[in-house]
Coordinates of C-alpha atoms in Angstrom, one line a residue:
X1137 CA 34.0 12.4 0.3
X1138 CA 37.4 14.1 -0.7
X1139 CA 39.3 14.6 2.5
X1140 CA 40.9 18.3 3.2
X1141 CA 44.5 17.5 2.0
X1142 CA 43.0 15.8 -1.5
X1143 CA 41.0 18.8 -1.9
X1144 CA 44.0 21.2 -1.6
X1145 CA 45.7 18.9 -4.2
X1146 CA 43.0 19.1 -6.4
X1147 CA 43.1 23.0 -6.0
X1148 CA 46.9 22.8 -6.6
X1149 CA 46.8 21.1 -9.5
X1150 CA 44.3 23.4 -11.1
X1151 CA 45.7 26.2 -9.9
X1152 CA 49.3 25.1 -11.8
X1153 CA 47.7 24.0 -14.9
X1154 CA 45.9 27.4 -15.4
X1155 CA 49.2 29.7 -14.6
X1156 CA 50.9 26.9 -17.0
X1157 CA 47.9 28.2 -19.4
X1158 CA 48.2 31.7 -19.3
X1159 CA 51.9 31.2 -20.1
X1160 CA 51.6 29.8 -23.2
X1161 CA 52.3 31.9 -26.1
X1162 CA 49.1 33.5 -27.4
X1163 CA 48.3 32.9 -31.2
X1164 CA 45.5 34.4 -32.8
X1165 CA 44.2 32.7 -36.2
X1166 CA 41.5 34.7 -38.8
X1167 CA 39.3 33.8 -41.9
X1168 CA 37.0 35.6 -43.6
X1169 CA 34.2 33.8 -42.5
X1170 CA 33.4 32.2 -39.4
X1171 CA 32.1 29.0 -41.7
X1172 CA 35.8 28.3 -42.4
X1173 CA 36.2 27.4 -38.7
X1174 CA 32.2 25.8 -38.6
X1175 CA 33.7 23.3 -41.4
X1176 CA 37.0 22.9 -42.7
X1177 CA 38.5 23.9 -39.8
X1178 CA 36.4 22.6 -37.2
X1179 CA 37.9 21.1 -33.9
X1180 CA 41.4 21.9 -34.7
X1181 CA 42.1 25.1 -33.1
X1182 CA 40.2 24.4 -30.1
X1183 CA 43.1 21.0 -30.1
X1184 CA 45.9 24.0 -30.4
X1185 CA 44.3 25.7 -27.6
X1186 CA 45.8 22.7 -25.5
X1187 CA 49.6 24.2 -25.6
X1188 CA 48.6 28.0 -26.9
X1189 CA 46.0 30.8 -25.4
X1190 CA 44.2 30.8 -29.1
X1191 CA 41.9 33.6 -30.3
X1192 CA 39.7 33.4 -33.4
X1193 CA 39.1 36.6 -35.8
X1194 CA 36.4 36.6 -38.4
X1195 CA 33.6 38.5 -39.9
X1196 CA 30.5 38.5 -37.9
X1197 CA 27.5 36.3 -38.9
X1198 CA 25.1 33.7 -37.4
X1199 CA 27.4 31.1 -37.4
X1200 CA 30.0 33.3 -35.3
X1201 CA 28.7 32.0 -31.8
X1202 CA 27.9 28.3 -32.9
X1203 CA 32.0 28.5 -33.7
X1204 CA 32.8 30.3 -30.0
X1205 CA 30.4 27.2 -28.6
X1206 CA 31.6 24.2 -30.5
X1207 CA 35.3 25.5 -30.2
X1208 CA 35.6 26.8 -26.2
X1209 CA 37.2 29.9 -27.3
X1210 CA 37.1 33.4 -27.8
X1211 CA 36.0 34.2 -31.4
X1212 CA 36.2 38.1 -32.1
X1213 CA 34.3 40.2 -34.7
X1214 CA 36.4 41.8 -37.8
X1215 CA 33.9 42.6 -40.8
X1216 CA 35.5 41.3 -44.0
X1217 CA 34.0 41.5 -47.4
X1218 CA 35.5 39.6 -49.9
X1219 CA 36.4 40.7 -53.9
X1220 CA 37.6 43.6 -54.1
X1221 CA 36.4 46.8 -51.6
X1222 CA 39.4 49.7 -50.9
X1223 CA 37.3 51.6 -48.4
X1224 CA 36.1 48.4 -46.5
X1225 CA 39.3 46.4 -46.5
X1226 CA 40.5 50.0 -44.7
X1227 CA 37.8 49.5 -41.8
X1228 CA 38.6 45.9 -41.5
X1229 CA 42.4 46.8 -41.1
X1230 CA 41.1 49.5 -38.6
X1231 CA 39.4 47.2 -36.3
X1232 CA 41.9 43.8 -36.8
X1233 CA 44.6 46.6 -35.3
X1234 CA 42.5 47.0 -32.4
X1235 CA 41.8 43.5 -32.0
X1236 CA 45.6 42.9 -32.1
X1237 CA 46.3 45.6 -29.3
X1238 CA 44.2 43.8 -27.4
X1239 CA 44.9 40.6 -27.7
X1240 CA 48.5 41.3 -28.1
X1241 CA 49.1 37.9 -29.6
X1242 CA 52.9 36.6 -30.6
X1243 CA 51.9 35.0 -34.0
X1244 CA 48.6 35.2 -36.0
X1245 CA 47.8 33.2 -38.6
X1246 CA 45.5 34.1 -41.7
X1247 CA 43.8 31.8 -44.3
X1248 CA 42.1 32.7 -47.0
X1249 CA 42.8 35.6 -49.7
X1250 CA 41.1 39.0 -47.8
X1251 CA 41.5 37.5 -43.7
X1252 CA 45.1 37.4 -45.6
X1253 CA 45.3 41.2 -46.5
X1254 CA 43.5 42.3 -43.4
X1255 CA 45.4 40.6 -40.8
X1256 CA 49.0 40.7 -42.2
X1257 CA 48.9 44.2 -42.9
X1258 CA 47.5 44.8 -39.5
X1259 CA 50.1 42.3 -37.9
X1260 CA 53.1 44.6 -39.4
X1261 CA 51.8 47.5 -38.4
X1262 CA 51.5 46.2 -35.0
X1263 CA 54.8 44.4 -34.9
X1264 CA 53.2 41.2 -33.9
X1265 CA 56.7 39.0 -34.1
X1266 CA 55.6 35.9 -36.2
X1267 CA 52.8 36.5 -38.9
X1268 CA 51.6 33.4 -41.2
X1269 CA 50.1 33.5 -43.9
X1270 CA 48.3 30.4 -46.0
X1271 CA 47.6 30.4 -49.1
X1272 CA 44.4 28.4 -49.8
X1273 CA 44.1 28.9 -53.4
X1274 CA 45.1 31.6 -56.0
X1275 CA 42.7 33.3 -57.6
X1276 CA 45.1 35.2 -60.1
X1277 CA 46.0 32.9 -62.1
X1278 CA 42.8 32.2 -63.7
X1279 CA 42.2 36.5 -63.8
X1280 CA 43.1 38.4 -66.5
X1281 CA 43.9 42.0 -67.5
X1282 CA 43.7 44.8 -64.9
X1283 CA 42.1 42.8 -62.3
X1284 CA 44.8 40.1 -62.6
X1285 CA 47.7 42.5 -61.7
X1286 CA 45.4 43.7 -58.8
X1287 CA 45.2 39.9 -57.2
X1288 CA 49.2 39.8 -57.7
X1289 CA 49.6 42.7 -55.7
X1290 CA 47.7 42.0 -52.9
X1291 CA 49.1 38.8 -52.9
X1292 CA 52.7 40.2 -52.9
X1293 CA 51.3 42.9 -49.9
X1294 CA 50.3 39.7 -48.3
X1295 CA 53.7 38.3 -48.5
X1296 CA 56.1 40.8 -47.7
X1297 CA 53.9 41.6 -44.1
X1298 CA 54.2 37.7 -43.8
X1299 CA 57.0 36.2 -41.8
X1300 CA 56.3 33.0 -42.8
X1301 CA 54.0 32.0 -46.3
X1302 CA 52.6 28.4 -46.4
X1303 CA 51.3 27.1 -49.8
X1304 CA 48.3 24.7 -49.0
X1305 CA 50.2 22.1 -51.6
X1306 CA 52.9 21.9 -54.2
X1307 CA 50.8 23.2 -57.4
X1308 CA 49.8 26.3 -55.0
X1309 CA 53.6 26.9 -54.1
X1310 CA 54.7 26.2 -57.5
X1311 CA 51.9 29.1 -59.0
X1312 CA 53.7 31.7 -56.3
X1313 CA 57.3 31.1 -57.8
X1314 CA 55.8 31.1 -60.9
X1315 CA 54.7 34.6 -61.2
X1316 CA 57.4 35.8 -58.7
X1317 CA 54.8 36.9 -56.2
X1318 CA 57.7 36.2 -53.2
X1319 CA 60.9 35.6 -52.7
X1320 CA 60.7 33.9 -49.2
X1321 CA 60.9 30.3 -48.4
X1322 CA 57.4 28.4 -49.0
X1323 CA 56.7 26.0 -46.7
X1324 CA 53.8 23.0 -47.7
X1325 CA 52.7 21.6 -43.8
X1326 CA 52.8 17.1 -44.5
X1327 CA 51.4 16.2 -47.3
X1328 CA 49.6 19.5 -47.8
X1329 CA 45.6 20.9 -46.9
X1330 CA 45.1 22.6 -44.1
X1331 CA 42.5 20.3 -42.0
X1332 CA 43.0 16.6 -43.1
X1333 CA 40.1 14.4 -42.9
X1334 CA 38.4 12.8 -39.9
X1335 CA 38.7 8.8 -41.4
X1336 CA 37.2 7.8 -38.3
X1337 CA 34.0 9.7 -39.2
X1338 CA 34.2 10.1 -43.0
X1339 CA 33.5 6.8 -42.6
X1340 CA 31.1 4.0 -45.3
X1341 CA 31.6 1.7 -42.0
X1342 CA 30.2 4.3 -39.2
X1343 CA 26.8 3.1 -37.9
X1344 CA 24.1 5.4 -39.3
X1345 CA 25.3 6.9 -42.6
X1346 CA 24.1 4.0 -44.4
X1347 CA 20.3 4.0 -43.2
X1348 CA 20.8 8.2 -44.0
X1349 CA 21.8 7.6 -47.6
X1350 CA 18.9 4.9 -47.6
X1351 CA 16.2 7.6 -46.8
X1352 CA 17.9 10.5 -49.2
X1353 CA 17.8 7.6 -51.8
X1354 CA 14.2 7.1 -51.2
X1355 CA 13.5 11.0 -51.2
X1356 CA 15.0 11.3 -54.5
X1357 CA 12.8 8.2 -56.0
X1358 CA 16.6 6.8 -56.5
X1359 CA 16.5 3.3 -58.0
X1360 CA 19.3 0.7 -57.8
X1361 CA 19.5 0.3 -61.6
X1362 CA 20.6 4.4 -61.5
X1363 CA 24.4 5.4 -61.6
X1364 CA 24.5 8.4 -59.6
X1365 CA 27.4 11.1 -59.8
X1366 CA 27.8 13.4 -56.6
X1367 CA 28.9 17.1 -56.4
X1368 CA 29.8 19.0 -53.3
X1369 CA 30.5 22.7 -53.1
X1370 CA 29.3 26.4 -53.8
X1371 CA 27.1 26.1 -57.0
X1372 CA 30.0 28.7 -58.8
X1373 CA 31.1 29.3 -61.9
X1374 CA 34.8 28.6 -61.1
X1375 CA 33.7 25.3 -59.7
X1376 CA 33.3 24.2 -63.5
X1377 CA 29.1 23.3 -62.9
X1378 CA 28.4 25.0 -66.1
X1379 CA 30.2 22.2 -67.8
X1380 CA 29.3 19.4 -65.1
X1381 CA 25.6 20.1 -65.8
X1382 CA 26.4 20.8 -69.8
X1383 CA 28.4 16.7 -69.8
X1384 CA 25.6 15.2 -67.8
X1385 CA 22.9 16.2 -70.2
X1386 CA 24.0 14.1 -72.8
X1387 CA 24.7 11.1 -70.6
X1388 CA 22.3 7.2 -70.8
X1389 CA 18.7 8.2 -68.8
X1390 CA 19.8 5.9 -65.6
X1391 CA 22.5 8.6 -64.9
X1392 CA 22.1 11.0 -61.7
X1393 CA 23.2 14.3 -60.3
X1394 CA 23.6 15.4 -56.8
X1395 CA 24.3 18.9 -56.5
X1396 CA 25.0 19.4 -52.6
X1397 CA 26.3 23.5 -52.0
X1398 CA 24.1 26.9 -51.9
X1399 CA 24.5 29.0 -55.0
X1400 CA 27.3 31.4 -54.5
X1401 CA 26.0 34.8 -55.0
X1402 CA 29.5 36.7 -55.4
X1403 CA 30.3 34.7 -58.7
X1404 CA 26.8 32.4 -59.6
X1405 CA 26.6 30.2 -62.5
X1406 CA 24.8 31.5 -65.7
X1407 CA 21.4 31.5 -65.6
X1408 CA 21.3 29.1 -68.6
X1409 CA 22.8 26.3 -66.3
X1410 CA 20.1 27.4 -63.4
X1411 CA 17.2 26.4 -66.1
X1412 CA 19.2 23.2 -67.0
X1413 CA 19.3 22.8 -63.2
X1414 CA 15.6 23.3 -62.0
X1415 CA 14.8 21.2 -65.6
X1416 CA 16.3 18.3 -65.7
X1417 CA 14.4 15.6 -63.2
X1418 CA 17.4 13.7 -63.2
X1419 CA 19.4 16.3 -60.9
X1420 CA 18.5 17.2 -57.8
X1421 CA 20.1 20.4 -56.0
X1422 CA 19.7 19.9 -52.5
X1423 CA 21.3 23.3 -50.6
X1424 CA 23.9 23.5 -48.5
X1425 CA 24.1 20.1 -45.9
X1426 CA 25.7 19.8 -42.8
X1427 CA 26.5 16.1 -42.9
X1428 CA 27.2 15.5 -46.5
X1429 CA 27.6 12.0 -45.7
X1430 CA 24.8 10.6 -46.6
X1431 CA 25.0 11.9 -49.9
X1432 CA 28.5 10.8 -50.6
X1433 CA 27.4 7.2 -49.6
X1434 CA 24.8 7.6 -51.6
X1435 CA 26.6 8.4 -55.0
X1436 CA 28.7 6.4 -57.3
X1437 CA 31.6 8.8 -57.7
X1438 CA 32.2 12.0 -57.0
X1439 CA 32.6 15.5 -59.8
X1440 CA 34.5 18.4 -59.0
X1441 CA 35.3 19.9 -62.7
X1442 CA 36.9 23.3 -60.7
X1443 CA 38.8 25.8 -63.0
X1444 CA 41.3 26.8 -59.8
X1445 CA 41.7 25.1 -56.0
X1446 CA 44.1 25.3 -53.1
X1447 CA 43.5 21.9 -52.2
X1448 CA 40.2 20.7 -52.2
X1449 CA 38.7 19.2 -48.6
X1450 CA 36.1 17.3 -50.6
X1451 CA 38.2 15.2 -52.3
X1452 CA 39.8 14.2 -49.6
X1453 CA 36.1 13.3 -47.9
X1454 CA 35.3 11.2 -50.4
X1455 CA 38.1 9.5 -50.6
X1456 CA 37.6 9.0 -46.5
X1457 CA 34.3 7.3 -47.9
X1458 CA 35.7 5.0 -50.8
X1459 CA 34.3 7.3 -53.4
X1460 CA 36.1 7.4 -57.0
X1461 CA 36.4 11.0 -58.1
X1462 CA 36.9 12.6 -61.5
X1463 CA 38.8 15.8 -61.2
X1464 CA 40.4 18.4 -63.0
X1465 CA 44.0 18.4 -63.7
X1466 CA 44.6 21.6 -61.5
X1467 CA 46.7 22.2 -58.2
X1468 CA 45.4 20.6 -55.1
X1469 CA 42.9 18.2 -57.3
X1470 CA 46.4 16.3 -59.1
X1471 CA 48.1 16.1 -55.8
X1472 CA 45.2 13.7 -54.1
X1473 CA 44.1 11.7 -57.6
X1474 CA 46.3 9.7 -59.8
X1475 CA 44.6 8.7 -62.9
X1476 CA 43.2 5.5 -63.2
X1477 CA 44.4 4.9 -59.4
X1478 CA 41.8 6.4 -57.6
X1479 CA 40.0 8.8 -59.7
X1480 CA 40.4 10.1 -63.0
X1481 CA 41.4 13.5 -64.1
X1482 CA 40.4 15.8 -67.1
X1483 CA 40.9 18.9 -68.3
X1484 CA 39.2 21.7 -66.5
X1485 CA 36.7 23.6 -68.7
X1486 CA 36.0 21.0 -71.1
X1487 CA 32.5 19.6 -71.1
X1488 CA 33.3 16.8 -73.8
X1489 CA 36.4 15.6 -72.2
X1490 CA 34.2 15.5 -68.8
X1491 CA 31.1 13.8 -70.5
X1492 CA 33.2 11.0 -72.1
X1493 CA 34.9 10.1 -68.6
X1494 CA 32.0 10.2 -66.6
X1495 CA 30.2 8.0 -69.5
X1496 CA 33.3 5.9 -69.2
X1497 CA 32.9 5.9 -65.3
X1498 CA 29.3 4.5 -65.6
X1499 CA 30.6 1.6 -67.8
X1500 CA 32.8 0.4 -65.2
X1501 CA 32.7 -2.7 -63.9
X1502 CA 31.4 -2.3 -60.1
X1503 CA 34.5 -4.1 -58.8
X1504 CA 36.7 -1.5 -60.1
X1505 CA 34.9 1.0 -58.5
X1506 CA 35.2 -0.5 -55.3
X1507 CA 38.6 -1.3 -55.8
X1508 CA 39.5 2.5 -56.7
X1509 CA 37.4 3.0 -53.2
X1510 CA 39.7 1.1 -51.0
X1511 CA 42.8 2.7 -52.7
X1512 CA 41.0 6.1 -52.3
X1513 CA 40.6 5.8 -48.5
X1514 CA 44.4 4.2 -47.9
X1515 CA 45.7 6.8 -49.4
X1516 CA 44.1 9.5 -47.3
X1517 CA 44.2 7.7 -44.3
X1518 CA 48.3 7.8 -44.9
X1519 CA 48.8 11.2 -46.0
X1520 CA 45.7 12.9 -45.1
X1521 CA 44.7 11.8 -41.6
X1522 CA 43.4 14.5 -39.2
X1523 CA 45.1 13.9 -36.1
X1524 CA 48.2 14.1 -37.7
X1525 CA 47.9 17.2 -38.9
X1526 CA 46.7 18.8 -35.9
X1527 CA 49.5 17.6 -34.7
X1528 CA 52.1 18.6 -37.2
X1529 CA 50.2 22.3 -36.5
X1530 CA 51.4 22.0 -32.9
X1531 CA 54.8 21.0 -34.2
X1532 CA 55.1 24.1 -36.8
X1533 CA 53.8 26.7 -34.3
X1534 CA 56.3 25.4 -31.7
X1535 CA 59.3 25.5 -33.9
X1536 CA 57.9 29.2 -34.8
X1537 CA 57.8 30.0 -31.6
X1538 CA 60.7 28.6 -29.7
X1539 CA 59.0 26.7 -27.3

């Protein structure tokens, strides 16, 4: 049994480590979505909540109270739709002020495009003193006509109620110079992304994902003479699956295609590619997953044929998991893959130029694969790791803040 005097420590030491707590500068980060924070962003700002009271803003959903659970922190509601809604983006301003006089944070932090608009505008108008802003991917430059010049005004709203912009990588910041939507310093955090990669559990070592891409094998009547391409992410029309399912139709009969993401409602593929989809017995749509592991152990090499990206996390996983990728030659995608290196890049938006890589991909000689594998995961494991980043976040909110 503790003794009196160990137990008046003990009550000490608590007792200093929660007023050292509720000293610590209060930040307050916002998405859109509360499945930013369930995924990409998962585990990292309950590791900030270490040196800094953190709140989380987002729009509610199921999902909402799994983040508050998994994270240990306080997770308010702000509805956000995104595209583009005047009258709701006003009640979403409405309520992030209210939030923000209660909270009464010293910096907030946005990501993605609408969380952007809604909570730097509502920062300003509150005065909060440092307000962030990351841009995760530009939309704009793939628009066109009046809904282009729409997406570089908010964009440019987003930046002058920003104190301090952070491109997600180099392509992103060079796309903001490029169409002057700021002036201010950009600043890319390491080697850019806005998560890094868990190498310890995107793992082709870890115990278990190899008897789970065993079973999905089996599922799928997968046989070991198959070459088998993966895709993960929303089944839209941005993320180029028109073409990906378009080039994979034409390739030899032992070729396979994992599709792993839900259909994305806001901006779904054409229902041509659906049919192509539910018709072809060689591909096999299988939802949204939670552990996409398995599948990415599963496949040969992975296929993101995106039009536009920030800098895409699944590339980076798959890399974590000694998986080739062919990519397009777009921001965020050209950072992580060097042609021939660890990947291969093409195009985006052209179905020939995909079909002959992947066809070219399939004639490799396994050894070459694996060797583009082990260069995949150095290279994230150097630039990309997790931990380090978290880190550097501690870092860059600390140098913000003066403390």
């Amino acid at each position: 049994m503790k003794s009196d005097l160990e137990e008046c420590h003990e009550h000490r030491g608590n007792s200093e480590v929660q007023q050292l707590h509720e000293m610590a500068p209060k930040i307050l980060i916002s998405t859109t979505v509360p499945e930013t924070f369930a995924t990409i962003l998962r585990g990292q700002p309950g590791y900030l909540a270490s040196r800094f009271q953190v709140t989380l803003a987002t729009s509610p959903a199921d999902m909402l109270a799994k983040v508050e659970t998994a994270e240990g922190l306080r997770v308010l509601s702000v509805p956000m739709a995104r595209g583009i809604n005047p009258l709701g983006d006003i009640k979403s301003i409405v309520r992030m002020i209210q939030v923000l006089r209660e909270v009464r944070p010293q910096l907030v932090h946005s990501y993605t495009p609408k969380a952007g608009l809604v909570t730097m505008l509502a920062a300003w108008l509150c005065r909060v003193p440092v307000r962030v802003h990351t841009f995760t991917g530009l939309i704009f430059p793939t628009a066109h006509g009046i809904k282009q010049r729409i997406l570089i005004w908010v964009d440019r709203l987003i930046c002058f109620c920003s104190t301090r912009i952070v491109p997600e990588g180099l392509g992103v910041k060079r796309d903001l110079e490029k169409f002057g939507i700021t002036r201010k310093p950009l600043c890319v955090i390491g080697s850019g992304n806005i998560a890094g990669v868990d190498t310890s559990y995107f793992s082709p070592a870890l115990s278990g994902i190899a008897a789970g891409a065993s079973d999905l094998k089996v599922k799928l009547a997968i046989e070991d003479r198959d070459f088998v391409f993966c895709f993960v992410g929303r089944l839209n029309r941005d993320k180029g699956v028109a073409e990906l399912v378009s080039a994979f139709s034409v390739l030899p009969k032992n070729a396979i295609l994992i599709l792993v993401g839900a259909i994305d409602e806001t901006a779904p593929v054409d229902e041509n590619t659906l049919e192509m989809i539910a018709s072809d017995q060689r591909i096999h749509h299988l939802g949204f997953m939670d552990d996409i592991r398995p599948a990415l152990m599963l496949a040969d090499v992975l296929v993101l044929p995106s039009y536009r990206e920030g800098f895409p996390n699944v590339i980076l996983q798959a890399g974590s998991m000694e998986l080739p990728v062919i990519a397009t030659d777009i921001n965020g995608c050209n950072e992580v893959i060097e042609d021939g290196f660890n990947g291969w890049l093409v195009p985006p938006r052209d179905a020939v130029s995909l079909g002959r890589v992947m066809k070219s991909a399939m004639e490799s000689p396994l050894s070459v694969l694996r060797e583009m594998g082990v260069r995949a995961r150095a290279r994230i494991h150097e630039r990309f790791e997790r931990s380090q980043h978290w880190d550097r976040m501690i870092e860059f909110y600390s140098k913000l803040l003066n403390t």
